[in-house]
């Protein structure tokens, strides 16, 4: 894999850490800025919604910019938003910085997904995407727990400063590793924006986006509310929460790496094998969550299966959107973040039911079941556009 892919992955690591880190910082933010924890929680929603809405809008605005300029600009805006967030004493200003950061993240990811696909031969998009998304999985392994520890020791503002600092070597890497100038597709001609947006009327593209969103919703439904499963159901101390999160992140890294080698040539195999296993795993986790050893083992397995299946489906989005070369990455970003926004909302609604803390795990199983019911009868029988199998 070319070096620029790993430089892009470093930026994705910083952005992934920012996206997930608030889970451990909300009480401190609420206390410091004199708002309720529930109000502070809207910072997470602001980020997810900004990612979902911002991806196609920012990608459309940036489609005529050179990729290096776009990627560098997005990283620097992202860093600046965190610097302002670390300095402010106003919650509305902090809220605004999260929206700005989300827009920058959405724009970066939309361009980076498209750029990653062009840095490798056409039949290696899945592996390129796996390298790029490894930044997110490493964020769940190291970035989020590290941010939580840093926030505990030095306060939540220190975590914001750390994310801003991480962006600087990523920006330097982009400056040195991504070619300057216009892209080759601009020289040879590319579809008009209207033609690229028209791709969204294609049933197969909408279908794989929907499937990717459902699987990602299942992932975030349980990941977001894993802490009470560890403490309330398994009866373990709070520091075991970090262990569970690291195991989930480690599993996700393994899953996205292994699937990245298969998703280009055998996507149907990944989905037909991984999908049913993922479906069985969520209720299995709910039924055995009171056994710590089984809990931690299944957390690792579910992380691996979730990202293997989700990463493969996002790769399918890029293949299905081949006729939208500058917007394909934004379509994949929308699919990812619709799931990231919807999953926790669905899971939260189950907490007040008889299932209690186990509700999110059952919700994840239901979301995967819906995805498989949609996928197997129709979506992945025929050969995906522009790709094997």
mmCIF file of C-alpha atoms in Angstrom:
data_model
loop_
_atom_site.group_PDB
_atom_site.id
_atom_site.type_symbol
_atom_site.label_atom_id
_atom_site.label_comp_id
_atom_site.label_asym_id
_atom_site.label_seq_id
_atom_site.Cartn_x
_atom_site.Cartn_y
_atom_site.Cartn_z
ATOM 1 C CA UNK A 1 0.000 0.000 0.000
ATOM 2 C CA UNK A 2 1.352 3.484 -0.846
ATOM 3 C CA UNK A 3 2.662 5.727 1.929
ATOM 4 C CA UNK A 4 0.020 8.478 1.388
ATOM 5 C CA UNK A 5 -2.657 6.025 2.526
ATOM 6 C CA UNK A 6 -1.012 5.712 5.923
ATOM 7 C CA UNK A 7 -0.662 9.486 6.175
ATOM 8 C CA UNK A 8 -4.389 9.815 5.527
ATOM 9 C CA UNK A 9 -4.995 7.129 8.142
ATOM 10 C CA UNK A 10 -3.137 9.215 10.739
ATOM 11 C CA UNK A 11 -5.593 12.062 10.191
ATOM 12 C CA UNK A 12 -8.497 9.607 10.411
ATOM 13 C CA UNK A 13 -7.051 8.433 13.740
ATOM 14 C CA UNK A 14 -7.120 11.987 15.137
ATOM 15 C CA UNK A 15 -10.651 12.537 13.866
ATOM 16 C CA UNK A 16 -11.874 9.167 15.126
ATOM 17 C CA UNK A 17 -10.470 9.917 18.568
ATOM 18 C CA UNK A 18 -12.376 13.209 18.585
ATOM 19 C CA UNK A 19 -15.604 11.565 17.472
ATOM 20 C CA UNK A 20 -15.583 8.956 20.242
ATOM 21 C CA UNK A 21 -13.759 10.709 23.090
ATOM 22 C CA UNK A 22 -16.697 12.691 24.477
ATOM 23 C CA UNK A 23 -18.242 9.588 26.066
ATOM 24 C CA UNK A 24 -15.738 9.837 28.916
ATOM 25 C CA UNK A 25 -15.586 13.633 29.099
ATOM 26 C CA UNK A 26 -19.237 14.721 29.281
ATOM 27 C CA UNK A 27 -19.530 14.953 33.092
ATOM 28 C CA UNK A 28 -16.446 17.184 33.319
ATOM 29 C CA UNK A 29 -17.586 19.363 30.424
ATOM 30 C CA UNK A 30 -21.035 19.737 31.974
ATOM 31 C CA UNK A 31 -19.567 20.726 35.350
ATOM 32 C CA UNK A 32 -17.016 23.132 33.887
ATOM 33 C CA UNK A 33 -19.456 24.933 31.576
ATOM 34 C CA UNK A 34 -22.397 24.831 34.011
ATOM 35 C CA UNK A 35 -24.798 22.761 31.903
ATOM 36 C CA UNK A 36 -26.510 19.431 32.518
ATOM 37 C CA UNK A 37 -24.957 16.175 31.343
ATOM 38 C CA UNK A 38 -27.907 15.773 28.990
ATOM 39 C CA UNK A 39 -27.179 19.152 27.443
ATOM 40 C CA UNK A 40 -23.509 18.272 27.141
ATOM 41 C CA UNK A 41 -24.583 15.087 25.372
ATOM 42 C CA UNK A 42 -25.921 17.169 22.488
ATOM 43 C CA UNK A 43 -22.287 17.703 21.509
ATOM 44 C CA UNK A 44 -22.212 14.094 20.304
ATOM 45 C CA UNK A 45 -25.405 14.532 18.307
ATOM 46 C CA UNK A 46 -24.093 17.771 16.794
ATOM 47 C CA UNK A 47 -20.994 15.975 15.557
ATOM 48 C CA UNK A 48 -22.879 13.024 14.037
ATOM 49 C CA UNK A 49 -25.466 15.223 12.332
ATOM 50 C CA UNK A 50 -22.748 17.555 11.057
ATOM 51 C CA UNK A 51 -20.946 14.549 9.563
ATOM 52 C CA UNK A 52 -24.084 13.236 7.872
ATOM 53 C CA UNK A 53 -25.255 16.529 6.407
ATOM 54 C CA UNK A 54 -21.803 17.911 5.770
ATOM 55 C CA UNK A 55 -20.316 15.052 3.756
ATOM 56 C CA UNK A 56 -22.187 15.598 0.462
ATOM 57 C CA UNK A 57 -22.321 19.383 0.843
ATOM 58 C CA UNK A 58 -18.634 19.863 1.550
ATOM 59 C CA UNK A 59 -17.622 17.247 -1.021
ATOM 60 C CA UNK A 60 -19.633 19.100 -3.657
ATOM 61 C CA UNK A 61 -17.963 22.396 -2.736
ATOM 62 C CA UNK A 62 -14.490 20.850 -2.755
ATOM 63 C CA UNK A 63 -14.812 18.797 -5.950
ATOM 64 C CA UNK A 64 -13.022 21.454 -8.016
ATOM 65 C CA UNK A 65 -10.152 21.842 -5.558
ATOM 66 C CA UNK A 66 -6.895 19.857 -5.808
ATOM 67 C CA UNK A 67 -7.072 16.923 -3.421
ATOM 68 C CA UNK A 68 -3.969 17.923 -1.456
ATOM 69 C CA UNK A 69 -5.326 21.428 -0.845
ATOM 70 C CA UNK A 70 -8.710 20.033 0.205
ATOM 71 C CA UNK A 71 -7.293 17.445 2.596
ATOM 72 C CA UNK A 72 -4.805 19.888 4.119
ATOM 73 C CA UNK A 73 -7.462 22.571 4.559
ATOM 74 C CA UNK A 74 -9.885 20.186 6.249
ATOM 75 C CA UNK A 75 -7.234 18.939 8.685
ATOM 76 C CA UNK A 76 -6.186 22.467 9.643
ATOM 77 C CA UNK A 77 -9.800 23.603 10.166
ATOM 78 C CA UNK A 78 -10.379 20.504 12.293
ATOM 79 C CA UNK A 79 -7.329 21.335 14.422
ATOM 80 C CA UNK A 80 -8.387 24.975 14.784
ATOM 81 C CA UNK A 81 -11.887 23.962 15.908
ATOM 82 C CA UNK A 82 -10.390 21.866 18.708
ATOM 83 C CA UNK A 83 -8.044 24.656 19.748
ATOM 84 C CA UNK A 84 -10.989 27.061 20.041
ATOM 85 C CA UNK A 85 -12.982 24.401 21.888
ATOM 86 C CA UNK A 86 -10.158 23.950 24.374
ATOM 87 C CA UNK A 87 -10.026 27.699 25.064
ATOM 88 C CA UNK A 88 -13.714 28.601 25.299
ATOM 89 C CA UNK A 89 -15.743 28.971 28.479
ATOM 90 C CA UNK A 90 -19.033 29.149 26.553
ATOM 91 C CA UNK A 91 -21.078 26.050 25.829
ATOM 92 C CA UNK A 92 -22.681 27.536 22.665
ATOM 93 C CA UNK A 93 -19.184 28.255 21.316
ATOM 94 C CA UNK A 94 -18.086 24.706 22.140
ATOM 95 C CA UNK A 95 -21.214 23.392 20.410
ATOM 96 C CA UNK A 96 -20.358 25.476 17.340
ATOM 97 C CA UNK A 97 -16.802 24.118 17.290
ATOM 98 C CA UNK A 98 -18.176 20.564 17.241
ATOM 99 C CA UNK A 99 -20.309 21.393 14.216
ATOM 100 C CA UNK A 100 -17.327 22.983 12.437
ATOM 101 C CA UNK A 101 -15.127 20.009 13.338
ATOM 102 C CA UNK A 102 -17.778 17.611 12.032
ATOM 103 C CA UNK A 103 -18.015 19.483 8.731
ATOM 104 C CA UNK A 104 -14.225 19.388 8.375
ATOM 105 C CA UNK A 105 -14.166 15.712 9.298
ATOM 106 C CA UNK A 106 -16.951 14.953 6.808
ATOM 107 C CA UNK A 107 -15.188 16.810 4.033
ATOM 108 C CA UNK A 108 -11.872 15.159 4.792
ATOM 109 C CA UNK A 109 -13.320 11.657 4.918
ATOM 110 C CA UNK A 110 -15.350 12.149 1.744
ATOM 111 C CA UNK A 111 -12.265 13.305 -0.179
ATOM 112 C CA UNK A 112 -9.970 10.755 1.502
ATOM 113 C CA UNK A 113 -12.225 7.812 0.648
ATOM 114 C CA UNK A 114 -12.215 8.857 -2.986
ATOM 115 C CA UNK A 115 -8.478 9.584 -2.929
ATOM 116 C CA UNK A 116 -7.705 6.213 -1.328
ATOM 117 C CA UNK A 117 -9.491 4.425 -4.157
ATOM 118 C CA UNK A 118 -7.423 6.288 -6.758
ATOM 119 C CA UNK A 119 -4.078 5.567 -5.088
ATOM 120 C CA UNK A 120 -4.336 1.830 -5.778
ATOM 121 C CA UNK A 121 -5.292 -0.383 -8.745
ATOM 122 C CA UNK A 122 -9.057 -0.677 -9.337
ATOM 123 C CA UNK A 123 -9.238 -4.179 -7.845
ATOM 124 C CA UNK A 124 -7.644 -3.162 -4.514
ATOM 125 C CA UNK A 125 -10.130 -0.596 -3.244
ATOM 126 C CA UNK A 126 -11.107 -2.814 -0.339
ATOM 127 C CA UNK A 127 -7.547 -3.066 0.943
ATOM 128 C CA UNK A 128 -7.060 0.684 0.541
ATOM 129 C CA UNK A 129 -10.244 1.347 2.489
ATOM 130 C CA UNK A 130 -9.083 -1.059 5.205
ATOM 131 C CA UNK A 131 -5.868 0.941 5.653
ATOM 132 C CA UNK A 132 -7.815 4.191 5.806
ATOM 133 C CA UNK A 133 -10.402 2.898 8.274
ATOM 134 C CA UNK A 134 -7.671 1.391 10.443
ATOM 135 C CA UNK A 135 -7.219 4.944 11.716
ATOM 136 C CA UNK A 136 -10.702 4.745 13.220
ATOM 137 C CA UNK A 137 -10.164 1.309 14.724
ATOM 138 C CA UNK A 138 -6.821 2.308 16.245
ATOM 139 C CA UNK A 139 -8.621 5.344 17.701
ATOM 140 C CA UNK A 140 -10.970 3.012 19.579
ATOM 141 C CA UNK A 141 -8.007 0.934 20.800
ATOM 142 C CA UNK A 142 -5.626 3.695 21.853
ATOM 143 C CA UNK A 143 -6.989 7.150 21.149
ATOM 144 C CA UNK A 144 -10.237 7.002 23.097
ATOM 145 C CA UNK A 145 -8.866 5.286 26.241
ATOM 146 C CA UNK A 146 -5.815 7.568 26.082
ATOM 147 C CA UNK A 147 -8.041 10.623 25.775
ATOM 148 C CA UNK A 148 -10.088 9.446 28.739
ATOM 149 C CA UNK A 149 -6.984 9.030 30.897
ATOM 150 C CA UNK A 150 -5.625 12.404 29.780
ATOM 151 C CA UNK A 151 -8.951 14.043 30.565
ATOM 152 C CA UNK A 152 -9.004 12.462 34.019
ATOM 153 C CA UNK A 153 -5.467 13.604 34.814
ATOM 154 C CA UNK A 154 -5.404 17.061 33.224
ATOM 155 C CA UNK A 155 -9.028 17.943 32.463
ATOM 156 C CA UNK A 156 -11.154 17.684 29.343
ATOM 157 C CA UNK A 157 -9.456 20.658 27.660
ATOM 158 C CA UNK A 158 -6.168 18.766 27.545
ATOM 159 C CA UNK A 159 -7.832 16.091 25.403
ATOM 160 C CA UNK A 160 -9.004 18.734 22.926
ATOM 161 C CA UNK A 161 -5.455 20.123 22.756
ATOM 162 C CA UNK A 162 -4.085 16.622 22.174
ATOM 163 C CA UNK A 163 -6.403 16.061 19.210
ATOM 164 C CA UNK A 164 -5.388 19.414 17.732
ATOM 165 C CA UNK A 165 -1.719 18.472 18.134
ATOM 166 C CA UNK A 166 -2.282 15.110 16.404
ATOM 167 C CA UNK A 167 -3.499 16.969 13.339
ATOM 168 C CA UNK A 168 -0.172 18.710 12.798
ATOM 169 C CA UNK A 169 1.941 15.673 11.777
ATOM 170 C CA UNK A 170 -1.025 14.485 9.709
ATOM 171 C CA UNK A 171 -1.083 17.843 7.912
ATOM 172 C CA UNK A 172 2.659 17.646 7.279
ATOM 173 C CA UNK A 173 2.276 14.129 5.951
ATOM 174 C CA UNK A 174 -0.455 15.213 3.562
ATOM 175 C CA UNK A 175 1.683 18.117 2.391
ATOM 176 C CA UNK A 176 4.624 15.802 1.695
ATOM 177 C CA UNK A 177 2.804 12.658 0.573
ATOM 178 C CA UNK A 178 -0.178 13.713 -1.530
ATOM 179 C CA UNK A 179 0.663 14.974 -5.051
ATOM 180 C CA UNK A 180 0.001 18.634 -5.741
ATOM 181 C CA UNK A 181 -1.970 19.943 -8.673
ATOM 182 C CA UNK A 182 -5.150 18.846 -10.346
ATOM 183 C CA UNK A 183 -6.182 15.214 -10.464
ATOM 184 C CA UNK A 184 -5.966 13.114 -13.580
ATOM 185 C CA UNK A 185 -9.729 12.742 -13.800
ATOM 186 C CA UNK A 186 -10.009 16.528 -14.123
ATOM 187 C CA UNK A 187 -7.664 16.477 -17.103
ATOM 188 C CA UNK A 188 -9.536 13.684 -18.878
ATOM 189 C CA UNK A 189 -12.994 14.966 -18.049
ATOM 190 C CA UNK A 190 -15.409 13.869 -15.362
ATOM 191 C CA UNK A 191 -19.170 13.864 -14.871
ATOM 192 C CA UNK A 192 -20.982 17.053 -13.960
ATOM 193 C CA UNK A 193 -22.170 17.369 -10.368
ATOM 194 C CA UNK A 194 -25.765 16.793 -11.461
ATOM 195 C CA UNK A 195 -24.757 13.507 -13.107
ATOM 196 C CA UNK A 196 -22.904 12.392 -9.987
ATOM 197 C CA UNK A 197 -25.890 13.219 -7.777
ATOM 198 C CA UNK A 198 -28.124 11.331 -10.199
ATOM 199 C CA UNK A 199 -26.289 8.159 -9.182
ATOM 200 C CA UNK A 200 -28.286 8.312 -5.944
ATOM 201 C CA UNK A 201 -31.343 7.225 -7.926
ATOM 202 C CA UNK A 202 -29.691 3.856 -8.623
ATOM 203 C CA UNK A 203 -31.400 1.199 -6.488
ATOM 204 C CA UNK A 204 -28.223 -0.824 -5.889
ATOM 205 C CA UNK A 205 -26.307 2.193 -4.592
ATOM 206 C CA UNK A 206 -29.124 3.130 -2.239
ATOM 207 C CA UNK A 207 -29.346 -0.490 -1.144
ATOM 208 C CA UNK A 208 -25.700 -0.886 -0.170
ATOM 209 C CA UNK A 209 -25.776 2.497 1.570
ATOM 210 C CA UNK A 210 -28.794 1.335 3.569
ATOM 211 C CA UNK A 211 -27.125 -1.947 4.483
ATOM 212 C CA UNK A 212 -23.948 -0.151 5.542
ATOM 213 C CA UNK A 213 -25.982 2.256 7.676
ATOM 214 C CA UNK A 214 -27.889 -0.589 9.368
ATOM 215 C CA UNK A 215 -24.758 -2.551 10.246
ATOM 216 C CA UNK A 216 -23.007 0.587 11.498
ATOM 217 C CA UNK A 217 -26.098 1.482 13.539
ATOM 218 C CA UNK A 218 -25.913 -1.938 15.187
ATOM 219 C CA UNK A 219 -22.227 -1.382 15.947
ATOM 220 C CA UNK A 220 -22.725 2.024 17.543
ATOM 221 C CA UNK A 221 -25.872 0.969 19.394
ATOM 222 C CA UNK A 222 -23.904 -1.472 21.530
ATOM 223 C CA UNK A 223 -20.538 0.319 21.544
ATOM 224 C CA UNK A 224 -22.099 3.504 22.933
ATOM 225 C CA UNK A 225 -23.746 1.698 25.854
ATOM 226 C CA UNK A 226 -21.122 -0.948 26.569
ATOM 227 C CA UNK A 227 -20.137 0.644 29.890
ATOM 228 C CA UNK A 228 -23.340 -0.240 31.817
ATOM 229 C CA UNK A 229 -23.141 -3.806 30.504
ATOM 230 C CA UNK A 230 -19.678 -4.129 32.035
ATOM 231 C CA UNK A 231 -20.550 -2.513 35.370
ATOM 232 C CA UNK A 232 -24.240 -3.336 35.902
ATOM 233 C CA UNK A 233 -24.572 -6.757 34.259
ATOM 234 C CA UNK A 234 -21.085 -8.245 34.641
ATOM 235 C CA UNK A 235 -20.648 -6.503 38.011
ATOM 236 C CA UNK A 236 -17.118 -5.299 37.283
ATOM 237 C CA UNK A 237 -15.387 -2.098 38.351
ATOM 238 C CA UNK A 238 -15.301 0.998 36.170
ATOM 239 C CA UNK A 239 -11.732 0.511 34.983
ATOM 240 C CA UNK A 240 -12.856 -2.702 33.222
ATOM 241 C CA UNK A 241 -14.839 -0.463 30.868
ATOM 242 C CA UNK A 242 -11.587 0.619 29.239
ATOM 243 C CA UNK A 243 -10.585 -3.038 28.874
ATOM 244 C CA UNK A 244 -13.843 -3.785 27.068
ATOM 245 C CA UNK A 245 -13.466 -0.763 24.789
ATOM 246 C CA UNK A 246 -9.888 -1.705 23.912
ATOM 247 C CA UNK A 247 -10.938 -5.288 23.145
ATOM 248 C CA UNK A 248 -13.736 -4.043 20.904
ATOM 249 C CA UNK A 249 -11.282 -1.734 19.144
ATOM 250 C CA UNK A 250 -8.714 -4.511 18.755
ATOM 251 C CA UNK A 251 -11.358 -6.760 17.258
ATOM 252 C CA UNK A 252 -12.444 -4.022 14.885
ATOM 253 C CA UNK A 253 -8.845 -3.589 13.706
ATOM 254 C CA UNK A 254 -8.543 -7.306 13.016
ATOM 255 C CA UNK A 255 -11.917 -7.388 11.263
ATOM 256 C CA UNK A 256 -11.317 -4.443 8.956
ATOM 257 C CA UNK A 257 -7.813 -5.689 8.110
ATOM 258 C CA UNK A 258 -8.878 -9.239 7.252
ATOM 259 C CA UNK A 259 -11.995 -8.145 5.385
ATOM 260 C CA UNK A 260 -9.965 -5.588 3.460
ATOM 261 C CA UNK A 261 -8.159 -8.470 1.765
ATOM 262 C CA UNK A 262 -11.413 -10.171 0.834
ATOM 263 C CA UNK A 263 -13.885 -7.388 0.115
ATOM 264 C CA UNK A 264 -12.585 -6.664 -3.386
ATOM 265 C CA UNK A 265 -12.776 -10.216 -4.723
ATOM 266 C CA UNK A 266 -15.167 -12.069 -2.435
ATOM 267 C CA UNK A 267 -17.560 -9.549 -0.859
ATOM 268 C CA UNK A 268 -20.473 -11.974 -0.998
ATOM 269 C CA UNK A 269 -18.520 -14.505 1.060
ATOM 270 C CA UNK A 270 -17.709 -11.932 3.737
ATOM 271 C CA UNK A 271 -21.356 -10.943 4.002
ATOM 272 C CA UNK A 272 -22.883 -14.425 3.771
ATOM 273 C CA UNK A 273 -20.545 -15.790 6.475
ATOM 274 C CA UNK A 274 -19.972 -12.721 8.625
ATOM 275 C CA UNK A 275 -23.583 -11.515 8.593
ATOM 276 C CA UNK A 276 -25.186 -14.557 10.277
ATOM 277 C CA UNK A 277 -22.309 -14.801 12.769
ATOM 278 C CA UNK A 278 -22.749 -11.126 13.672
ATOM 279 C CA UNK A 279 -26.499 -11.688 14.031
ATOM 280 C CA UNK A 280 -25.943 -14.585 16.447
ATOM 281 C CA UNK A 281 -23.281 -12.719 18.388
ATOM 282 C CA UNK A 282 -25.380 -9.822 19.673
ATOM 283 C CA UNK A 283 -28.080 -11.881 21.429
ATOM 284 C CA UNK A 284 -25.334 -14.304 22.492
ATOM 285 C CA UNK A 285 -23.567 -11.400 24.159
ATOM 286 C CA UNK A 286 -26.813 -10.291 25.831
ATOM 287 C CA UNK A 287 -27.432 -13.784 27.229
ATOM 288 C CA UNK A 288 -23.901 -14.271 28.558
ATOM 289 C CA UNK A 289 -22.984 -10.741 29.641
ATOM 290 C CA UNK A 290 -22.983 -11.757 33.318
ATOM 291 C CA UNK A 291 -19.956 -13.996 32.665
ATOM 292 C CA UNK A 292 -16.933 -11.665 32.353
ATOM 293 C CA UNK A 293 -14.712 -14.064 30.402
ATOM 294 C CA UNK A 294 -17.419 -14.767 27.834
ATOM 295 C CA UNK A 295 -18.351 -11.083 27.751
ATOM 296 C CA UNK A 296 -14.840 -9.940 26.875
ATOM 297 C CA UNK A 297 -14.333 -12.705 24.327
ATOM 298 C CA UNK A 298 -17.567 -11.839 22.526
ATOM 299 C CA UNK A 299 -16.833 -8.118 22.668
ATOM 300 C CA UNK A 300 -13.646 -8.806 20.690
ATOM 301 C CA UNK A 301 -15.434 -11.096 18.222
ATOM 302 C CA UNK A 302 -18.320 -8.670 17.693
ATOM 303 C CA UNK A 303 -15.894 -5.826 17.082
ATOM 304 C CA UNK A 304 -14.149 -7.904 14.426
ATOM 305 C CA UNK A 305 -17.360 -9.043 12.723
ATOM 306 C CA UNK A 306 -18.953 -5.576 12.867
ATOM 307 C CA UNK A 307 -16.084 -3.846 11.118
ATOM 308 C CA UNK A 308 -15.479 -6.715 8.694
ATOM 309 C CA UNK A 309 -19.077 -6.578 7.520
ATOM 310 C CA UNK A 310 -19.413 -2.798 7.749
ATOM 311 C CA UNK A 311 -16.122 -2.155 5.965
ATOM 312 C CA UNK A 312 -17.070 -4.538 3.161
ATOM 313 C CA UNK A 313 -20.408 -2.798 2.642
ATOM 314 C CA UNK A 314 -18.769 0.630 2.566
ATOM 315 C CA UNK A 315 -16.366 -0.703 -0.062
ATOM 316 C CA UNK A 316 -19.426 -1.787 -2.050
ATOM 317 C CA UNK A 317 -20.661 1.815 -1.920
ATOM 318 C CA UNK A 318 -17.454 2.977 -3.598
ATOM 319 C CA UNK A 319 -17.796 0.335 -6.309
ATOM 320 C CA UNK A 320 -21.466 1.104 -6.924
ATOM 321 C CA UNK A 321 -20.701 4.839 -7.110
ATOM 322 C CA UNK A 322 -17.881 4.504 -9.658
ATOM 323 C CA UNK A 323 -19.743 6.872 -11.979
ATOM 324 C CA UNK A 324 -19.571 9.566 -9.273
ATOM 325 C CA UNK A 325 -15.799 9.872 -8.841
ATOM 326 C CA UNK A 326 -15.784 13.044 -6.726
ATOM 327 C CA UNK A 327 -18.907 12.268 -4.658
ATOM 328 C CA UNK A 328 -18.530 8.537 -3.981
ATOM 329 C CA UNK A 329 -16.614 9.136 -0.761
ATOM 330 C CA UNK A 330 -19.365 11.392 0.543
ATOM 331 C CA UNK A 331 -21.984 8.717 -0.118
ATOM 332 C CA UNK A 332 -19.914 6.241 1.892
ATOM 333 C CA UNK A 333 -19.489 8.831 4.655
ATOM 334 C CA UNK A 334 -23.244 9.416 4.803
ATOM 335 C CA UNK A 335 -23.888 5.681 5.134
ATOM 336 C CA UNK A 336 -21.376 5.420 7.981
ATOM 337 C CA UNK A 337 -22.706 8.394 9.910
ATOM 338 C CA UNK A 338 -26.413 7.805 9.466
ATOM 339 C CA UNK A 339 -25.710 4.547 11.271
ATOM 340 C CA UNK A 340 -23.543 6.265 13.876
ATOM 341 C CA UNK A 341 -26.318 8.763 14.619
ATOM 342 C CA UNK A 342 -29.293 6.391 14.489
ATOM 343 C CA UNK A 343 -27.823 3.424 16.371
ATOM 344 C CA UNK A 344 -27.392 5.128 19.759
ATOM 345 C CA UNK A 345 -30.884 6.665 19.487
ATOM 346 C CA UNK A 346 -32.438 3.251 18.891
ATOM 347 C CA UNK A 347 -30.365 1.763 21.702
ATOM 348 C CA UNK A 348 -31.250 4.548 24.157
ATOM 349 C CA UNK A 349 -34.947 3.848 23.635
ATOM 350 C CA UNK A 350 -34.419 0.282 24.894
ATOM 351 C CA UNK A 351 -32.828 1.273 28.183
ATOM 352 C CA UNK A 352 -36.191 2.073 29.749
ATOM 353 C CA UNK A 353 -37.684 -1.281 28.733
ATOM 354 C CA UNK A 354 -37.554 -4.559 30.638
ATOM 355 C CA UNK A 355 -34.283 -5.357 28.879
ATOM 356 C CA UNK A 356 -32.550 -2.510 30.720
ATOM 357 C CA UNK A 357 -28.809 -2.307 30.134
ATOM 358 C CA UNK A 358 -28.995 -5.302 27.792
ATOM 359 C CA UNK A 359 -31.468 -3.522 25.527
ATOM 360 C CA UNK A 360 -28.798 -2.062 23.203
ATOM 361 C CA UNK A 361 -27.387 -5.543 22.549
ATOM 362 C CA UNK A 362 -30.813 -6.853 21.548
ATOM 363 C CA UNK A 363 -31.340 -3.720 19.431
ATOM 364 C CA UNK A 364 -28.063 -4.417 17.621
ATOM 365 C CA UNK A 365 -29.214 -7.939 16.839
ATOM 366 C CA UNK A 366 -32.486 -6.614 15.458
ATOM 367 C CA UNK A 367 -30.711 -4.060 13.241
ATOM 368 C CA UNK A 368 -28.416 -6.737 11.796
ATOM 369 C CA UNK A 369 -31.415 -9.008 11.229
ATOM 370 C CA UNK A 370 -33.153 -6.274 9.240
ATOM 371 C CA UNK A 371 -29.995 -5.761 7.173
ATOM 372 C CA UNK A 372 -29.737 -9.462 6.362
ATOM 373 C CA UNK A 373 -33.421 -9.735 5.493
ATOM 374 C CA UNK A 374 -32.906 -6.931 2.988
ATOM 375 C CA UNK A 375 -29.547 -8.151 1.689
ATOM 376 C CA UNK A 376 -29.962 -11.825 1.008
ATOM 377 C CA UNK A 377 -33.111 -11.818 -1.144
ATOM 378 C CA UNK A 378 -31.988 -9.059 -3.469
ATOM 379 C CA UNK A 379 -28.851 -7.019 -2.999
ATOM 380 C CA UNK A 380 -25.846 -9.231 -3.274
ATOM 381 C CA UNK A 381 -26.925 -12.026 -5.582
ATOM 382 C CA UNK A 382 -25.840 -10.264 -8.726
ATOM 383 C CA UNK A 383 -22.382 -8.989 -9.552
ATOM 384 C CA UNK A 384 -21.682 -5.536 -8.055
ATOM 385 C CA UNK A 385 -20.969 -2.796 -10.526
ATOM 386 C CA UNK A 386 -17.321 -2.579 -11.505
ATOM 387 C CA UNK A 387 -16.183 -5.292 -9.122
ATOM 388 C CA UNK A 388 -15.683 -9.027 -8.882
ATOM 389 C CA UNK A 389 -18.368 -11.318 -7.507
#
